[in-house]
PDB file of C-alpha atoms in Angstrom:
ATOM      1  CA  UNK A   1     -17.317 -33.231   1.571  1.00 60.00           C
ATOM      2  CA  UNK A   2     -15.075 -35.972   1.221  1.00 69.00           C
ATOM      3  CA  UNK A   3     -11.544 -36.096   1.713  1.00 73.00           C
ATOM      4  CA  UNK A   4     -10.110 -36.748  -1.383  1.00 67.00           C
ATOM      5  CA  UNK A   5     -12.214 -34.047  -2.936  1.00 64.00           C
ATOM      6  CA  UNK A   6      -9.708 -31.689  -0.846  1.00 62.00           C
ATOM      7  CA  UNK A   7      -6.631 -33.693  -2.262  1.00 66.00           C
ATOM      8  CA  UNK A   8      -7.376 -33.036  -5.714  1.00 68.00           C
ATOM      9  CA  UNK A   9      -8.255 -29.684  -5.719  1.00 60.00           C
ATOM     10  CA  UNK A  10      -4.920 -29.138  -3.752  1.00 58.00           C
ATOM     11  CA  UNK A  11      -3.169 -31.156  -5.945  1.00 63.00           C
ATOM     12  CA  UNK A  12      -4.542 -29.170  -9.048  1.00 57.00           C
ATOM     13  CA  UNK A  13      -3.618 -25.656  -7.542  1.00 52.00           C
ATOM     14  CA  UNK A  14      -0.579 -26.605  -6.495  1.00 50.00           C
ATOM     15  CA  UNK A  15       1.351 -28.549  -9.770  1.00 52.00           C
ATOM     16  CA  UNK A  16       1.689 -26.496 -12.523  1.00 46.00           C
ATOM     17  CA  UNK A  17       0.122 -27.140 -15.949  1.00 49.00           C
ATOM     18  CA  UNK A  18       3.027 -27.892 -17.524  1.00 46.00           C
ATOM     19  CA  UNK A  19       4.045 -30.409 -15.098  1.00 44.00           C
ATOM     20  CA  UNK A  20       0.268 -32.259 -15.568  1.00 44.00           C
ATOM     21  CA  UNK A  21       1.017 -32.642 -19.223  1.00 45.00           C
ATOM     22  CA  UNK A  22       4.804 -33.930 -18.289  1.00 45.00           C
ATOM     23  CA  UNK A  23       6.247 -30.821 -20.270  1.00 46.00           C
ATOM     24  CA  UNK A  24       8.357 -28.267 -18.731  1.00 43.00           C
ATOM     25  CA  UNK A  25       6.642 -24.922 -17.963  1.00 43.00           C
ATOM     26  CA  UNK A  26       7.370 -22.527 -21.182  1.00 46.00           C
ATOM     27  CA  UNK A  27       9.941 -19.546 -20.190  1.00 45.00           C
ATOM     28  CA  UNK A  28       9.242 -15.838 -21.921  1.00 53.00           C
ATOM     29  CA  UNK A  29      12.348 -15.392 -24.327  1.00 54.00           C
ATOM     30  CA  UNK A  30      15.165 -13.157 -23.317  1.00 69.00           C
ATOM     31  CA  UNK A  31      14.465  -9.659 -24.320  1.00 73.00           C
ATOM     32  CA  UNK A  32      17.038  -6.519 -24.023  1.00 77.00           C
ATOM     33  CA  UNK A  33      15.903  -3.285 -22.020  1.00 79.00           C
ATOM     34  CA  UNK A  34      13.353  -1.068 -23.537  1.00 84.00           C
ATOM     35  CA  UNK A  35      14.872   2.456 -24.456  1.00 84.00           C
ATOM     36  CA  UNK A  36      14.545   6.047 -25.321  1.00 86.00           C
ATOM     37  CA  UNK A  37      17.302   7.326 -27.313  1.00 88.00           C
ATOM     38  CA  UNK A  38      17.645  10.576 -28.200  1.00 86.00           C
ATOM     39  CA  UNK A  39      19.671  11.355 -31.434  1.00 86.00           C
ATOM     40  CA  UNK A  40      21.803  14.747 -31.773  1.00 78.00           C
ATOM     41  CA  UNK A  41      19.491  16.042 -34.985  1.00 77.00           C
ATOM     42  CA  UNK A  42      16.824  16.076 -31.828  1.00 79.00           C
ATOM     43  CA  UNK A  43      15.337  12.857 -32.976  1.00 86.00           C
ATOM     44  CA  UNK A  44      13.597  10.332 -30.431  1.00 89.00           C
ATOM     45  CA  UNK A  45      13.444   6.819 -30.696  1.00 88.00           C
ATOM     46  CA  UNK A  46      12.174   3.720 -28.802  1.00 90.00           C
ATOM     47  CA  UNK A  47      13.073   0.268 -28.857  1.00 90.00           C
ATOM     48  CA  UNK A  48      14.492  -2.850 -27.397  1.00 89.00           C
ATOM     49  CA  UNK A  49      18.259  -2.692 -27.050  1.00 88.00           C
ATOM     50  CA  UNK A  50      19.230  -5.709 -29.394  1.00 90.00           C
ATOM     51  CA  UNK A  51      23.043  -5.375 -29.257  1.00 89.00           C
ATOM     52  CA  UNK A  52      26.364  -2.700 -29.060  1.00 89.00           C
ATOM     53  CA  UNK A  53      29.237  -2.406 -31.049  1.00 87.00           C
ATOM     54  CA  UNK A  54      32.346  -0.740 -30.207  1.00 87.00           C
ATOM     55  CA  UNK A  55      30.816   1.872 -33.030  1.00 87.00           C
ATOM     56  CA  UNK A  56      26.952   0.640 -33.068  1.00 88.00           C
ATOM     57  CA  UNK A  57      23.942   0.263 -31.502  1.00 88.00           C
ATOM     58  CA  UNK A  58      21.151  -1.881 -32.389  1.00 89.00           C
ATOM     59  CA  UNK A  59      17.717  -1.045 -32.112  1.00 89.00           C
ATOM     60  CA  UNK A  60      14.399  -2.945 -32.343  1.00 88.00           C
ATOM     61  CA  UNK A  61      11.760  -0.942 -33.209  1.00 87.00           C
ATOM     62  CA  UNK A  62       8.730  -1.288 -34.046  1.00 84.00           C
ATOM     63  CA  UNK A  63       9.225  -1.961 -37.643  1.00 78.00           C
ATOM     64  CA  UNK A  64      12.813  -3.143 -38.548  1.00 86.00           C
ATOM     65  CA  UNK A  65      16.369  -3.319 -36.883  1.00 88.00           C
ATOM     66  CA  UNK A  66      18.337  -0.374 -36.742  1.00 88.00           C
ATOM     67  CA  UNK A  67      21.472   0.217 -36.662  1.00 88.00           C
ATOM     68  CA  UNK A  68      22.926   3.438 -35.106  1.00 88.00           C
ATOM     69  CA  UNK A  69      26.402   5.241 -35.008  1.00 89.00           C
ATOM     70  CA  UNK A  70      27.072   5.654 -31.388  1.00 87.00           C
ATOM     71  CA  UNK A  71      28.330   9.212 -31.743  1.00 87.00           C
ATOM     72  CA  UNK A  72      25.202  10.534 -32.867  1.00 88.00           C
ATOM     73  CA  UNK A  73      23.168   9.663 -30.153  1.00 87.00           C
ATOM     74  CA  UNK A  74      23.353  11.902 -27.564  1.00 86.00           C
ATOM     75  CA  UNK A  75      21.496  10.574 -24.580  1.00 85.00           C
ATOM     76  CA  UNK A  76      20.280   6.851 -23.543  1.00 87.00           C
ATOM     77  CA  UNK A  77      17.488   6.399 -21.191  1.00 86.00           C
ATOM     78  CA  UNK A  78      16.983   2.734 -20.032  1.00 86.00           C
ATOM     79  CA  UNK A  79      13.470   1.580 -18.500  1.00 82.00           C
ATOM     80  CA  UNK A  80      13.575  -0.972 -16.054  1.00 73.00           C
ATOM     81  CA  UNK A  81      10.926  -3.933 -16.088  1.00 71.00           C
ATOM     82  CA  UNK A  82       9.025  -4.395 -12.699  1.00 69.00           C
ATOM     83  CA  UNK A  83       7.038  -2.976 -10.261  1.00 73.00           C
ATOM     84  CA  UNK A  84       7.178   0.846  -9.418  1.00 77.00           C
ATOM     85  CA  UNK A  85       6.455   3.087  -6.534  1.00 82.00           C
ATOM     86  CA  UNK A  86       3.214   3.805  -7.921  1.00 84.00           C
ATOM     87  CA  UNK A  87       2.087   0.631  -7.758  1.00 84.00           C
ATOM     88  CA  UNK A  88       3.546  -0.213  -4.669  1.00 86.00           C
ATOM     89  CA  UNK A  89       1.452   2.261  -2.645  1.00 89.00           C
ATOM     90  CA  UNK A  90      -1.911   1.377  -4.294  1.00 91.00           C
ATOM     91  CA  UNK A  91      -1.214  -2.215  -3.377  1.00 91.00           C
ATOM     92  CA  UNK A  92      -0.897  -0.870   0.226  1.00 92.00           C
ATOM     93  CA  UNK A  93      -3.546   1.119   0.109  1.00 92.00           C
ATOM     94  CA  UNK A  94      -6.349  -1.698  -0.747  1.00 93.00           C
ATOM     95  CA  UNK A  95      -4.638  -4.052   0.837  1.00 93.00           C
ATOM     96  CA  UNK A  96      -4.582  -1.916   4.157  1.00 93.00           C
ATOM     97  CA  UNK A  97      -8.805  -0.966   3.510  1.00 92.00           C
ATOM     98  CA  UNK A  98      -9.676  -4.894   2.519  1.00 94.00           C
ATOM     99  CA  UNK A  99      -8.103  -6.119   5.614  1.00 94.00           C
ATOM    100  CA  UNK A 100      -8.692  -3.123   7.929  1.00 92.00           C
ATOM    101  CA  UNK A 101     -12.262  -3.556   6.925  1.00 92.00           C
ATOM    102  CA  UNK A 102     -12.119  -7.138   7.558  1.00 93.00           C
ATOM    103  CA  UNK A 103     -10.481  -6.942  10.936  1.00 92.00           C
ATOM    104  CA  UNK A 104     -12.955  -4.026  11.647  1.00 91.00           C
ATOM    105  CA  UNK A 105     -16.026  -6.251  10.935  1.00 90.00           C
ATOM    106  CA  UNK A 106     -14.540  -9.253  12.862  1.00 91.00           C
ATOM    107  CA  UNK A 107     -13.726  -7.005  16.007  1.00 90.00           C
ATOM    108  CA  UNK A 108     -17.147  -5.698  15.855  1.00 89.00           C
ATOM    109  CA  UNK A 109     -18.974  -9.439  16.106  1.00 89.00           C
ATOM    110  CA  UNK A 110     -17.141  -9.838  19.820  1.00 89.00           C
ATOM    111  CA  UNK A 111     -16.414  -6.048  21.091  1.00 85.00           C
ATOM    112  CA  UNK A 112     -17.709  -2.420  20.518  1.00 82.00           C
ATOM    113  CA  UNK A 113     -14.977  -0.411  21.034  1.00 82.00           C
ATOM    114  CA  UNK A 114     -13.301  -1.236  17.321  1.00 85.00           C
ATOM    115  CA  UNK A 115     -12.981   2.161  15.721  1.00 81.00           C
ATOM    116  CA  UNK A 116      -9.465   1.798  15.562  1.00 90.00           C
ATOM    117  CA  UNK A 117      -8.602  -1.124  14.374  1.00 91.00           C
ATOM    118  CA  UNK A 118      -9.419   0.408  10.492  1.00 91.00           C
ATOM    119  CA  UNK A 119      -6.818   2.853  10.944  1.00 92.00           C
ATOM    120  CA  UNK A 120      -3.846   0.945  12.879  1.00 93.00           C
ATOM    121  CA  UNK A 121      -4.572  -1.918   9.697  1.00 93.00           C
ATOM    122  CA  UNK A 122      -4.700   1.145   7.328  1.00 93.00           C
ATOM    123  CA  UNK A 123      -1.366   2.671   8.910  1.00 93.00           C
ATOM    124  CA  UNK A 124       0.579  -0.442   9.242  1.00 94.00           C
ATOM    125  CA  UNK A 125      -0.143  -1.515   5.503  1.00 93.00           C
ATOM    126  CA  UNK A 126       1.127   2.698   4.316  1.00 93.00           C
ATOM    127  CA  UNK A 127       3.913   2.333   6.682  1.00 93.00           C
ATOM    128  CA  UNK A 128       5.239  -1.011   4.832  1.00 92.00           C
ATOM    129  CA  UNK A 129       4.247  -0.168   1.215  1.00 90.00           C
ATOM    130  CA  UNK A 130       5.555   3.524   2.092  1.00 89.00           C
ATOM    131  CA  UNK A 131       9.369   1.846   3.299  1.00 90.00           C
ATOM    132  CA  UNK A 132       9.038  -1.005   0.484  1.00 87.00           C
ATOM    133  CA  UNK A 133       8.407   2.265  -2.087  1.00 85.00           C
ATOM    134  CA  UNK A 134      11.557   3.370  -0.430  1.00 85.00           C
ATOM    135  CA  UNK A 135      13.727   0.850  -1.852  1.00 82.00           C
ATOM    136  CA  UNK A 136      12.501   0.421  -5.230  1.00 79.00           C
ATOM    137  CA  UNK A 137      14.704   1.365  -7.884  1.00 72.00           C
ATOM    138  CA  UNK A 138      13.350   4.235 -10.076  1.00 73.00           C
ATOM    139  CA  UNK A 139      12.005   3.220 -13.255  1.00 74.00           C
ATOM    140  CA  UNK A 140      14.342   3.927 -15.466  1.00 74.00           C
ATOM    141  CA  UNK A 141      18.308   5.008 -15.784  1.00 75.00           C
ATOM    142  CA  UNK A 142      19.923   7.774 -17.879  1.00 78.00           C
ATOM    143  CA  UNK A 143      23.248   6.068 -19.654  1.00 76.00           C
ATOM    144  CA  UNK A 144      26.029   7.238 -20.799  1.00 74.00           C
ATOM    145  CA  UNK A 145      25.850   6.505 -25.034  1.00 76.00           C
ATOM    146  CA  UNK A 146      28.883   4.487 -24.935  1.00 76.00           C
ATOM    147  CA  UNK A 147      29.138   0.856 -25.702  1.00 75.00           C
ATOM    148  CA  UNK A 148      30.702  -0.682 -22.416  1.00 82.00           C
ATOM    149  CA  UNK A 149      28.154   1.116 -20.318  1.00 83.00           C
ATOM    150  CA  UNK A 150      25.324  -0.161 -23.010  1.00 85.00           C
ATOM    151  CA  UNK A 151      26.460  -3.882 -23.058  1.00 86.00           C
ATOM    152  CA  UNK A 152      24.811  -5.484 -19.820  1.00 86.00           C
ATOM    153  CA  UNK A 153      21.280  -3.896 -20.876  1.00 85.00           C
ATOM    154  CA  UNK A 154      21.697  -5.465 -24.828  1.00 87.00           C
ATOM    155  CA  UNK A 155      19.788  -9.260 -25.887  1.00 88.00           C
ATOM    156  CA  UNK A 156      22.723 -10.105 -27.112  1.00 88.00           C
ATOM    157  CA  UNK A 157      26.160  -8.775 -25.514  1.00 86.00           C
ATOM    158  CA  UNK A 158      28.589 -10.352 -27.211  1.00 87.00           C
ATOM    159  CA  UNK A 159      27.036  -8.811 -30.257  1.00 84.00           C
ATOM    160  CA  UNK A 160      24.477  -8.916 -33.243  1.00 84.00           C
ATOM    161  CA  UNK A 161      23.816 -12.668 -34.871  1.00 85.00           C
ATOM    162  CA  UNK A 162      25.308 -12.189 -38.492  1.00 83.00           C
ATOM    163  CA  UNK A 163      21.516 -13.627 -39.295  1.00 83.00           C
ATOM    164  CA  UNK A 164      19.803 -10.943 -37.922  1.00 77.00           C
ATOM    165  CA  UNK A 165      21.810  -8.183 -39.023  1.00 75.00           C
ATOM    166  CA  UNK A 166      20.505  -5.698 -42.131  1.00 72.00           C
ATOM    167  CA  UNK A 167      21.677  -6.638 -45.547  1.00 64.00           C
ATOM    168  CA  UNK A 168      24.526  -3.986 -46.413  1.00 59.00           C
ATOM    169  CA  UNK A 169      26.177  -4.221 -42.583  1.00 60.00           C
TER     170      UNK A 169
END
């Protein structure tokens, strides 16, 4: 093949398609923390933490914005964005059996005596997945319902736009 085939196909992979076009790559909008709230009549409720009041919370749900008195909830559970443990370790897991059996089958073209390269790939990919699991934070945080602890996980922290706020508040 010729060499400029190789340049473009490079140069394709490697710019991104915004940068082709001469636009700037779009960005995902800011969002707020996802969170289960659990209100003191035993209530539970899920939504993106919009903003906090010194008296207020504001919830996205599903269907509208709603506003809620911070004294009635009575626990806040925060879930973090990201990868988990879970995921982690099944990473390792087929990454350690793709490349063990790869290794395996590439020992076996030039030696006989490659039983054990499967299970030193298999056990080095656990062992790094298993201490990389380690330091993963857990996926999510119980909060204390009050509004300074609340602010860093809110959209907006310096509070609700008066155009997004409910008629009547």
């Amino acid at each position: 093949m010729p060499r400029w085939f190789f340049w473009i196909l490079w140069t394709g992979l490697v710019l991104e398609p915004g940068a082709v076009r001469g636009q700037a790559p779009q960005r995902n909008a800011p969002r707020g923390y996802s969170i289960r709230l659990y209100v003191e009549q035993g209530q539970q409720l899920k939504g993106e933490l919009l903003a906090v009041t010194q008296d207020t919370l504001w919830l996205l749900t599903d269907a509208e914005i709603r506003p809620l008195r911070l004294e009635s909830i009575s626990q806040v559970q925060v879930r973090y964005p990201g990868i988990r443990r879970s995921h982690l370790m099944r990473w390792s897991v087929i990454g350690g059996g793709v490349t063990g059996i790869a290794l395996t089958g590439a020992c076996m073209s030039v030696s006989e005596g490659c039983v054990g390269v499967f299970a030193l790939s298999m056990g080095l990919w656990l062992v790094a997945g298993g201490v990389a699991a380690l330091f993963t934070h857990p996926p999510h945080l119980w909060v204390v319902p009050d509004s300074q602890a609340l602010v860093p996980y809110a959209r907006f922290p310096q509070g609700l736009p008066p155009s997004m706020r409910p008629s009547g508040h």
